[in-house]
Coordinates of C-alpha atoms and ligand atoms in Angstrom, one line a residue:
Chain O
M28 CA 24.3 -3.1 -9.7
M29 CA 25.8 -3.0 -6.7
G30 CA 29.0 -2.2 -8.1
R31 CA 27.6 0.1 -10.7
S32 CA 26.4 2.5 -7.4
L33 CA 30.0 2.2 -5.5
Y34 CA 31.3 3.4 -8.7
L35 CA 29.2 6.5 -8.8
K36 CA 29.6 7.4 -5.4
I37 CA 33.5 7.2 -6.1
I38 CA 33.4 9.5 -9.0
S39 CA 31.2 11.9 -7.0
A40 CA 33.4 12.0 -4.1
V41 CA 36.5 12.3 -6.5
V42 CA 34.7 15.4 -8.3
V43 CA 33.5 17.2 -5.0
F44 CA 37.0 16.7 -3.2
G45 CA 38.7 17.4 -6.6
S46 CA 37.0 20.9 -7.1
W47 CA 37.6 21.5 -3.3
E48 CA 41.3 20.9 -4.0
I49 CA 41.5 23.1 -7.1
G50 CA 39.5 25.7 -5.5
G51 CA 41.8 26.0 -2.3
R52 CA 44.5 25.8 -4.4
S53 CA 43.7 28.9 -6.5
G54 CA 43.6 31.0 -3.6
V55 CA 39.7 32.0 -3.4
S56 CA 40.5 33.1 0.2
F57 CA 42.7 32.9 2.6
A58 CA 39.8 31.1 4.7
F59 CA 39.2 28.6 2.4
P60 CA 42.3 25.7 2.1
P61 CA 42.6 23.0 0.0
F62 CA 41.3 19.3 0.5
S63 CA 44.8 18.0 1.2
E64 CA 45.6 20.6 4.0
S65 CA 42.6 19.6 5.7
M66 CA 43.0 16.0 5.3
V67 CA 46.5 16.6 7.2
A68 CA 44.7 18.6 9.9
F69 CA 42.2 15.9 9.9
W70 CA 44.5 13.2 10.6
V71 CA 46.6 15.5 13.3
L72 CA 43.0 15.8 15.2
V73 CA 42.4 12.2 15.2
A74 CA 45.8 10.8 16.0
D75 CA 46.0 13.2 19.4
G76 CA 42.7 11.8 20.0
T77 CA 40.8 15.4 20.1
M78 CA 38.3 14.8 17.6
F79 CA 37.3 11.4 19.7
K80 CA 36.9 13.4 22.5
A81 CA 34.8 15.7 20.5
Y82 CA 32.3 13.1 19.3
A83 CA 32.1 12.0 22.6
E84 CA 30.4 15.5 23.4
T85 CA 28.5 15.7 20.2
L86 CA 27.1 12.1 20.0
K87 CA 25.4 12.6 23.3
P88 CA 22.5 15.2 21.8
L89 CA 22.7 13.8 18.5
V90 CA 22.3 10.2 19.4
V91 CA 19.3 11.0 22.1
G92 CA 17.9 14.0 19.8
I93 CA 17.5 11.1 16.7
I94 CA 16.1 8.6 18.7
I95 CA 13.5 10.6 20.3
S96 CA 12.4 12.2 17.3
G97 CA 12.7 8.8 15.5
I98 CA 10.3 7.2 17.4
L99 CA 8.3 9.9 18.7
G100 CA 8.0 11.5 15.1
I101 CA 7.2 8.0 13.3
I102 CA 4.3 7.5 16.0
L103 CA 3.0 11.1 16.0
G104 CA 3.1 10.9 12.0
I105 CA 1.1 7.5 12.3
W106 CA -1.5 9.0 14.4
I107 CA -1.9 12.0 12.1
G108 CA -2.0 9.9 8.9
L109 CA -4.9 7.7 10.4
S110 CA -7.1 10.6 12.6
E111 CA -8.3 13.5 10.3
K112 CA -8.8 15.7 13.8
F113 CA -5.6 15.0 14.9
D114 CA -4.4 15.9 11.7
W115 CA -5.8 19.2 12.1
L116 CA -4.5 19.6 15.5
I117 CA -1.1 18.6 15.8
S118 CA 0.2 19.1 11.7
P119 CA 0.4 23.0 11.6
I120 CA 3.1 22.9 14.6
F121 CA 5.3 20.9 12.7
I122 CA 4.6 22.6 9.3
V123 CA 5.5 26.1 11.3
M124 CA 8.6 24.1 13.4
Q125 CA 9.8 23.2 9.5
S126 CA 10.1 26.6 8.3
A127 CA 10.7 28.6 11.4
P128 CA 14.0 30.1 11.7
L129 CA 15.7 28.1 14.5
A130 CA 18.3 30.3 15.2
A131 CA 15.7 32.7 16.7
L132 CA 14.4 30.1 19.0
I133 CA 17.5 29.1 20.8
P134 CA 17.5 32.0 23.3
L135 CA 14.0 30.8 24.2
L136 CA 15.0 27.6 24.7
I137 CA 18.1 28.8 26.9
M138 CA 16.1 30.3 28.9
A139 CA 13.6 27.6 29.3
Y140 CA 16.1 24.7 29.6
G141 CA 19.3 26.2 30.5
I142 CA 22.6 25.6 28.4
G143 CA 23.0 21.9 29.1
L144 CA 22.4 18.4 27.2
T145 CA 18.4 18.9 27.5
S146 CA 18.6 22.3 25.4
K147 CA 20.7 20.5 22.8
V148 CA 18.7 17.9 22.4
F149 CA 15.8 20.1 21.6
V150 CA 17.4 21.5 19.0
V151 CA 18.3 18.1 17.4
C152 CA 14.5 17.3 17.9
I153 CA 13.2 20.7 16.1
M154 CA 15.7 20.1 13.2
A155 CA 15.2 16.7 12.9
M156 CA 11.2 15.7 14.0
P157 CA 9.1 17.7 11.4
V158 CA 10.1 16.0 8.3
I159 CA 10.2 13.1 9.9
V160 CA 6.8 13.7 11.2
L161 CA 5.4 15.0 7.9
N162 CA 6.7 12.5 5.4
T163 CA 5.5 9.9 7.7
S164 CA 1.7 11.0 7.9
A165 CA 2.0 12.3 4.0
A166 CA 3.0 8.2 3.8
V167 CA 0.1 7.0 5.5
K168 CA -2.5 9.0 4.0
N169 CA -1.5 7.8 1.0
T170 CA -1.6 4.0 1.5
P171 CA -3.7 3.0 -1.5
T172 CA -7.1 2.5 -0.6
N173 CA -7.9 -0.4 -2.7
I174 CA -5.3 -2.7 -0.6
K175 CA -6.8 -1.4 3.0
E176 CA -10.4 -2.5 1.7
M177 CA -9.0 -5.7 0.4
A178 CA -8.0 -6.4 4.1
K179 CA -11.2 -5.3 5.5
A180 CA -13.0 -7.4 3.3
Y181 CA -10.8 -10.2 4.7
Q182 CA -12.0 -9.2 8.0
A183 CA -8.5 -7.6 9.3
K184 CA -8.5 -6.0 12.4
Y185 CA -7.7 -2.2 12.7
S186 CA -4.1 -3.3 14.0
D187 CA -3.8 -5.5 11.1
I188 CA -4.4 -2.9 8.7
I189 CA -2.0 -0.7 10.3
I190 CA 0.6 -3.6 10.9
K191 CA 0.2 -5.4 7.7
V192 CA -0.9 -3.0 5.4
I193 CA -0.3 0.8 6.2
L194 CA 3.4 0.6 7.6
P195 CA 5.2 -1.8 4.9
A196 CA 3.0 0.5 2.4
S197 CA 4.2 3.7 4.0
S198 CA 7.8 2.2 4.7
P199 CA 9.9 3.6 1.8
I200 CA 8.7 6.9 2.4
I201 CA 8.8 7.0 6.2
F202 CA 12.7 5.8 5.9
A203 CA 13.2 8.6 3.2
G204 CA 11.9 11.2 5.9
L205 CA 14.1 9.3 8.3
R206 CA 17.2 9.8 6.3
L207 CA 16.4 13.9 5.7
G208 CA 15.4 13.8 9.6
V209 CA 19.0 12.3 10.4
S210 CA 20.4 14.9 8.1
A211 CA 19.0 17.7 9.8
G212 CA 19.5 16.5 13.2
F213 CA 23.3 16.5 12.3
I214 CA 23.0 20.2 11.2
G215 CA 21.0 20.8 14.7
A216 CA 23.7 18.9 16.8
I217 CA 26.5 21.4 15.1
L218 CA 24.3 24.2 15.3
S219 CA 23.7 23.9 19.2
E220 CA 27.3 23.4 19.6
L221 CA 27.8 26.7 18.0
K222 CA 24.4 28.4 19.4
I223 CA 24.6 27.4 23.0
T224 CA 27.9 26.2 24.3
P225 CA 30.7 25.2 22.6
T226 CA 31.7 21.6 23.2
G227 CA 32.2 19.0 21.0
V228 CA 32.9 19.1 17.2
G229 CA 31.3 22.5 17.7
D230 CA 34.0 23.7 19.5
I231 CA 37.0 22.5 17.2
I232 CA 35.1 24.5 14.7
S233 CA 34.7 27.5 16.9
F234 CA 37.9 27.4 18.5
S235 CA 40.1 26.9 15.2
R236 CA 38.0 29.7 13.5
S237 CA 39.2 32.1 16.4
I238 CA 43.0 31.0 16.0
A239 CA 42.6 31.3 12.0
D240 CA 43.4 27.5 11.9
Y241 CA 41.2 26.7 9.0
P242 CA 42.3 23.6 8.0
S243 CA 41.3 22.1 11.4
M244 CA 37.8 24.0 11.1
Y245 CA 37.2 22.2 7.4
A246 CA 38.9 19.0 8.9
A247 CA 35.9 19.0 11.7
I248 CA 33.3 20.0 9.0
F249 CA 34.6 17.0 7.0
S250 CA 34.3 14.9 9.9
I251 CA 30.6 15.5 10.4
I252 CA 29.8 14.9 6.7
L253 CA 31.6 11.6 6.8
L254 CA 29.7 10.6 9.9
A255 CA 26.4 11.6 8.6
V256 CA 27.1 9.8 5.3
L257 CA 27.9 6.6 7.5
F258 CA 24.9 6.9 9.6
L259 CA 22.7 7.2 6.7
N260 CA 24.1 4.1 5.1
I261 CA 23.5 2.2 8.1
L262 CA 20.1 3.4 8.2
E263 CA 19.6 2.2 4.5
R264 CA 20.7 -1.1 5.4
T265 CA 18.5 -1.4 8.6
E266 CA 15.6 -0.7 5.7
K267 CA 16.5 -3.4 3.5
I268 CA 16.4 -6.1 6.4
L269 CA 13.4 -4.4 8.5
F270 CA 11.0 -4.0 5.3
K271 CA 12.3 -6.6 2.8
G272 CA 10.3 -6.2 -0.5
S273 CA 8.7 -3.3 0.4
N274 CA 11.1 -1.5 -2.0
Q275 CA 9.6 -4.2 -4.6
G276 CA 7.8 -1.7 -6.6
Y277 CA 4.4 -0.8 -7.2
V278 CA 1.7 -2.2 -9.3
S279 CA 0.3 0.4 -11.2
D280 CA -3.4 -0.9 -12.0
Chain L
M240 CA -38.2 -23.2 -8.2
N241 CA -38.6 -21.8 -4.6
K242 CA -34.7 -22.3 -2.9
E243 CA -33.7 -20.7 -0.1
N244 CA -31.7 -17.3 -0.7
A245 CA -28.1 -17.2 0.5
V246 CA -28.1 -13.4 0.0
T247 CA -31.0 -10.8 -0.2
V248 CA -30.7 -7.3 -1.4
K249 CA -33.9 -5.1 -0.3
N250 CA -34.5 -1.8 -1.6
V251 CA -31.2 -0.7 -1.6
Y252 CA -30.3 2.9 -2.5
K253 CA -26.8 4.5 -2.8
N254 CA -25.8 8.1 -3.6
Y255 CA -22.0 9.1 -3.9
G256 CA -23.1 12.6 -3.0
D257 CA -24.9 13.9 -6.0
V258 CA -24.4 10.6 -7.8
E259 CA -27.2 8.3 -7.4
A260 CA -25.6 5.1 -8.0
L261 CA -28.2 2.5 -7.1
R262 CA -32.2 3.4 -6.8
D263 CA -34.4 0.7 -5.0
M264 CA -32.3 -2.4 -6.4
S265 CA -34.1 -5.5 -4.8
L266 CA -32.5 -9.0 -5.9
N267 CA -32.4 -12.6 -4.6
F268 CA -29.4 -14.6 -4.9
P269 CA -30.7 -18.5 -4.0
K270 CA -28.1 -20.5 -2.4
G271 CA -25.6 -22.6 -4.0
E272 CA -26.5 -20.8 -7.3
L273 CA -24.2 -18.7 -9.8
T274 CA -26.1 -15.2 -10.2
S275 CA -24.6 -13.0 -12.7
L276 CA -24.9 -9.4 -12.7
L277 CA -24.7 -7.8 -16.4
G278 CA -25.3 -4.0 -16.8
P279 CA -23.0 -1.1 -18.6
S280 CA -20.0 0.1 -17.3
G281 CA -20.7 2.4 -14.3
C282 CA -24.0 1.3 -13.8
G283 CA -23.2 0.3 -10.1
K284 CA -22.1 -3.2 -10.1
T285 CA -19.0 -2.9 -8.1
T286 CA -20.8 -0.7 -5.5
L287 CA -23.5 -3.6 -5.3
L288 CA -20.8 -6.3 -4.5
K289 CA -19.2 -3.8 -2.3
I290 CA -22.5 -3.3 -0.2
I291 CA -22.9 -7.0 0.0
A292 CA -19.4 -7.3 1.3
G293 CA -20.0 -5.0 4.0
L294 CA -17.4 -2.8 2.9
L295 CA -19.5 0.2 1.7
P296 CA -22.8 1.4 3.9
A297 CA -25.9 1.5 1.8
T298 CA -27.7 5.1 2.2
S299 CA -30.9 3.0 2.6
G300 CA -32.2 -0.3 2.3
E301 CA -30.4 -3.7 3.5
V302 CA -28.7 -6.4 2.7
I303 CA -29.2 -9.9 4.0
V304 CA -26.5 -12.7 3.9
N305 CA -27.6 -16.0 5.7
G306 CA -30.5 -14.5 7.8
E307 CA -28.4 -11.5 8.9
I308 CA -28.5 -7.9 7.7
V309 CA -25.1 -7.1 6.9
K310 CA -23.2 -4.5 8.7
D311 CA -19.3 -5.6 8.4
P312 CA -17.2 -7.7 6.2
G313 CA -17.8 -11.3 7.5
P314 CA -16.0 -14.6 6.9
D315 CA -18.9 -15.7 5.3
R316 CA -17.9 -13.7 2.2
A317 CA -14.9 -13.6 0.3
F318 CA -14.1 -10.9 -2.4
V319 CA -12.4 -11.1 -5.6
F320 CA -11.3 -7.3 -6.7
Q321 CA -11.7 -6.0 -10.2
D322 CA -8.5 -4.2 -9.7
F323 CA -6.7 -7.1 -7.8
A324 CA -6.1 -5.5 -4.8
L325 CA -2.4 -7.5 -4.2
L326 CA 0.1 -6.3 -1.6
P327 CA 2.8 -5.5 -4.0
W328 CA 5.6 -6.2 -1.2
A329 CA 4.2 -9.9 -0.7
S330 CA 5.2 -12.8 -2.7
V331 CA 2.5 -14.6 -4.6
I332 CA 2.0 -17.0 -1.4
R333 CA 1.8 -14.6 1.3
N334 CA -0.9 -13.0 -1.0
V335 CA -3.1 -15.8 -1.6
A336 CA -2.7 -16.8 2.0
F337 CA -3.2 -13.2 3.3
G338 CA -6.9 -14.0 4.3
L339 CA -5.7 -16.9 6.2
E340 CA -3.2 -15.0 7.7
L341 CA -5.6 -12.3 8.9
R342 CA -7.8 -15.4 10.5
G343 CA -4.8 -16.5 12.7
V344 CA -4.5 -19.7 10.8
A345 CA -0.5 -21.1 11.3
K346 CA 1.7 -20.3 8.8
S347 CA 2.5 -23.9 7.5
E348 CA -1.0 -24.7 7.5
R349 CA -2.1 -21.6 5.2
E350 CA 0.7 -22.1 2.9
S351 CA 0.0 -25.5 2.2
I352 CA -3.8 -24.1 1.7
A353 CA -2.6 -21.5 -0.8
Q354 CA -0.2 -23.8 -2.4
K355 CA -3.0 -25.8 -3.5
Y356 CA -5.4 -23.0 -4.7
I357 CA -1.9 -21.7 -6.9
G358 CA -2.1 -24.9 -8.6
D359 CA -5.9 -24.6 -9.2
V360 CA -5.3 -21.2 -11.0
G361 CA -2.3 -22.1 -12.8
L362 CA 0.7 -20.4 -11.2
K363 CA 2.5 -23.0 -9.7
G364 CA 6.1 -22.1 -9.8
F365 CA 5.6 -18.5 -9.0
E366 CA 4.9 -18.7 -5.8
N367 CA 7.9 -16.6 -4.5
S368 CA 7.1 -14.0 -6.9
F369 CA 6.4 -10.6 -6.8
P370 CA 3.3 -9.0 -8.1
H371 CA 5.0 -6.7 -10.5
E372 CA 6.9 -9.4 -11.9
L373 CA 3.6 -11.0 -13.2
S374 CA 1.2 -10.1 -16.0
G375 CA -2.2 -8.8 -15.4
G376 CA -3.9 -11.6 -16.1
M377 CA -1.6 -13.7 -13.5
R378 CA -2.2 -11.0 -10.8
Q379 CA -6.0 -11.6 -11.3
R380 CA -5.5 -15.1 -10.6
V381 CA -3.6 -14.3 -7.4
G382 CA -6.8 -12.5 -6.5
L383 CA -9.2 -15.2 -7.4
A384 CA -7.1 -17.8 -5.4
R385 CA -7.0 -15.7 -2.5
A386 CA -10.8 -15.6 -2.5
L387 CA -11.0 -19.3 -3.0
S388 CA -8.6 -20.2 -0.2
V389 CA -10.7 -18.4 2.6
D390 CA -13.6 -21.1 1.9
A391 CA -16.5 -18.7 2.2
Q392 CA -19.8 -19.4 1.8
V393 CA -20.6 -16.8 -0.7
L394 CA -17.8 -15.2 -3.5
L395 CA -18.2 -12.0 -4.6
M396 CA -16.4 -11.7 -7.8
D397 CA -15.8 -8.6 -10.0
E398 CA -15.0 -9.3 -13.5
P399 CA -12.7 -12.2 -12.2
F400 CA -11.7 -13.2 -15.6
S401 CA -11.6 -10.0 -17.6
A402 CA -7.6 -10.2 -17.8
V403 CA -7.0 -13.7 -18.4
D404 CA -6.8 -14.8 -22.5
E405 CA -9.3 -16.5 -23.7
Q406 CA -8.1 -20.3 -23.0
T407 CA -7.5 -19.7 -19.8
R408 CA -10.9 -17.8 -19.6
R409 CA -13.0 -20.8 -21.0
K410 CA -10.6 -23.3 -18.5
F411 CA -11.7 -21.1 -15.6
Q412 CA -15.6 -20.9 -16.8
E413 CA -15.5 -24.9 -16.5
D414 CA -13.8 -24.8 -13.5
L415 CA -16.3 -22.6 -12.2
L416 CA -19.2 -24.5 -13.2
N417 CA -17.6 -27.3 -11.4
L418 CA -17.4 -25.6 -8.5
V419 CA -20.9 -24.3 -8.3
K420 CA -21.9 -28.2 -8.9
D421 CA -19.8 -29.8 -6.3
Q422 CA -19.8 -27.4 -3.5
N423 CA -23.0 -25.4 -2.2
K424 CA -21.4 -21.9 -2.6
T425 CA -23.1 -19.1 -3.7
F426 CA -21.7 -17.0 -6.4
I427 CA -22.0 -13.5 -7.4
F428 CA -20.4 -12.9 -10.5
V429 CA -19.7 -9.5 -12.5
T430 CA -19.0 -9.9 -16.0
H431 CA -19.2 -7.8 -19.4
S432 CA -19.4 -10.6 -21.5
I433 CA -22.9 -11.9 -22.2
E434 CA -21.3 -15.1 -23.4
E435 CA -19.6 -15.7 -20.1
A436 CA -22.6 -14.7 -18.3
V437 CA -25.1 -17.1 -19.9
Y438 CA -22.8 -19.7 -19.8
V439 CA -22.1 -20.2 -16.1
S440 CA -25.2 -18.6 -14.5
D441 CA -28.0 -20.2 -12.9
Q442 CA -29.6 -16.7 -12.9
I443 CA -28.5 -13.6 -14.7
A444 CA -29.8 -10.2 -13.4
L445 CA -29.7 -7.6 -16.4
L446 CA -29.0 -4.0 -14.7
L447 CA -30.6 -0.6 -16.1
P448 CA -27.6 2.2 -16.5
R449 CA -27.0 4.4 -13.4
P450 CA -29.6 5.0 -11.4
S451 CA -29.2 1.1 -11.3
R452 CA -32.1 -1.2 -10.7
V453 CA -32.9 -4.7 -12.2
S454 CA -34.3 -4.4 -15.7
E455 CA -35.0 -8.5 -15.8
I456 CA -33.6 -11.3 -14.5
I457 CA -33.3 -14.4 -17.1
R458 CA -32.6 -18.0 -15.6
P459 CA -31.3 -20.5 -18.3
T460 CA -32.8 -24.0 -17.8
S461 CA -32.7 -26.4 -20.3
F462 CA -29.1 -26.8 -21.2
K463 CA -27.6 -26.7 -17.4
N464 CA -27.0 -30.2 -17.4
K465 CA -25.3 -30.7 -20.8
D466 CA -22.1 -31.2 -21.0
V467 CA -19.5 -28.4 -21.6
D468 CA -18.8 -28.7 -25.2
S469 CA -22.4 -29.0 -26.3
I470 CA -23.6 -25.6 -24.2
R471 CA -22.2 -23.2 -26.6
R472 CA -23.9 -24.8 -29.4
D473 CA -27.5 -25.3 -27.6
S474 CA -30.5 -23.1 -29.0
E475 CA -31.7 -21.8 -25.8
Y476 CA -28.1 -20.5 -24.8
L477 CA -27.9 -18.9 -28.0
D478 CA -31.3 -17.3 -27.8
I479 CA -30.8 -16.0 -24.5
V480 CA -27.5 -14.6 -25.7
D481 CA -29.2 -12.9 -28.5
R482 CA -32.1 -11.7 -26.3
I483 CA -29.6 -10.3 -23.5
W484 CA -27.4 -8.4 -26.3
K485 CA -30.7 -6.5 -28.0
S486 CA -32.0 -5.4 -24.7
L487 CA -28.3 -4.1 -23.8
R488 CA -28.1 -2.2 -26.9
S489 CA -31.1 -0.5 -26.4
Y490 CA -29.5 1.6 -23.9
V491 CA -26.5 1.9 -25.9
E492 CA -28.6 3.4 -28.4
Ligands
ATP88 N1 -16.2 6.3 -4.3 C1 -16.8 6.9 -5.4 N2 -17.0 7.9 -5.2 C2 -18.0 8.7 -6.1 N3 -18.7 8.0 -6.9 C3 -18.3 6.9 -6.9 C4 -17.5 6.3 -6.2 N4 -17.5 4.7 -6.6 C5 -18.2 4.7 -7.7 N5 -18.9 5.9 -7.9 C6 -19.9 6.2 -9.1 O1 -20.8 5.3 -9.2 C7 -21.0 4.8 -10.3 C8 -21.0 3.1 -10.0 O2 -19.6 2.8 -10.2 P1 -19.2 1.3 -9.9 O3 -17.8 1.1 -9.5 O4 -19.8 0.4 -9.2 O5 -19.6 1.0 -11.5 P2 -19.4 -0.6 -12.3 O6 -21.2 -1.0 -12.6 O7 -18.6 -1.4 -11.5 O8 -18.6 -0.2 -13.4 P3 -17.5 -1.1 -14.2 O9 -18.6 -2.2 -14.8 O10 -17.2 -0.4 -15.3 O11 -16.8 -1.6 -13.4 C9 -20.0 5.3 -11.2 O12 -20.8 6.4 -11.9 C10 -19.0 6.0 -10.5 O13 -18.5 7.0 -11.0
MG89 MG1 -16.9 -2.6 -11.3

């Protein structure tokens, strides 16, 4: 199984990067270099340390934002899922947040919180939190009533029902939301660096674009994808360790 | 015979919105006896059991268990669910021990108790399997073992043998008879099988179609002390089966 999924991952990587290479070589646009050129630029950026310095900056709002969104998002999501009143009160905010055009909000954030780290963390949170909250609350609401009722019949305390029934039942969907949230958080981090102040990886992107060094620009974008994939894999491992068995399939009757 | 009642249902009404499930239901369940509820599908047997369990509030009327009015589930009652209600992410042994886990029994102790009942229901060797790896009948037995392992005074069994094969079912019926004889527990047993009801019961309550009331109470007497093999050929046994069949058939027509 493991071998097969690895195999599929390699195939899809070859397909994506292969078509990137072909697309770049066929000269679609001057601004679209082939994969190999971007890789060369990538190694140059890694070798001279630019990439590491950039990530030291970018990771700050990203990590802080994702931790806040993860913890706060799951807590809010559980609360919304458990309480109809709270759902009525809070859910609309996240639904609006998820569909609002973020770029339009950035000037407001800058006015309120300046151009420092706080605004960037906010952008990451705005991107990451709604999907985490909405997934968590949906999962909590959809916990099968029969097992909640069973727990009650055996005198479960309210906290037991949450910890021993609702959370394990919801964990696959909560983690799916977390994965989507993390991906969105990555977008938020880069977006904030492009729109607020050019620092970190966002700076590499905007600077290399301004001097028409497109291979470096794509190298920076590639590095983000690489990191995101890495991060998501770590998350998946954590889920497997934390909720062993929750993915044991559902009994239909 | 004037035995003390373990459970008394007094003038219970239950409406689900416009659906009237129970209307003025009154029924006594003598201590140490097995009472079967027999009635057409959808007449309200599960509803009555859940009201006795304290899982559902009655619209009006009251249920008294061991002298106290039922408001909540309690350790004096254990429930075998019609749809099994197992935790899909928990192994067989954790599912069986779940009632004890909720009561705060230490892990080693509750697992050794669970082990015994897993053996009793014929699931030895499946302790570490997950519900989705079991057949329907095996899952049902997990639910049965869970209810037995909490050692409650009143067992509420909602079609507990419906999914097992005929041989296992007969074995379980005999085990049940022994359990009733040996332990001073009260059993409330829902079944669709007339033969099963007559075979295992001290008292059979025939229920009317929705809105449900008791139409007739039958107490088999003469064959109770005979050995298991001759019961099924006993003339009273056959008469009662016939009588119940005629009375139930009148609703169908
Ligand atoms: N949660 C609910 N909401 C609305 N109606 C319900 C609900 N639960 C049960 N009912 C209705 O109440 C009636 C009795 O249901 P119940 O499950 O008690 O029947 P039953 O006698 O156990 O049937 P069966 O033998 O098929 O298990 C049915 O008509 C059903 O439609
Ligand atoms: Mg039922």
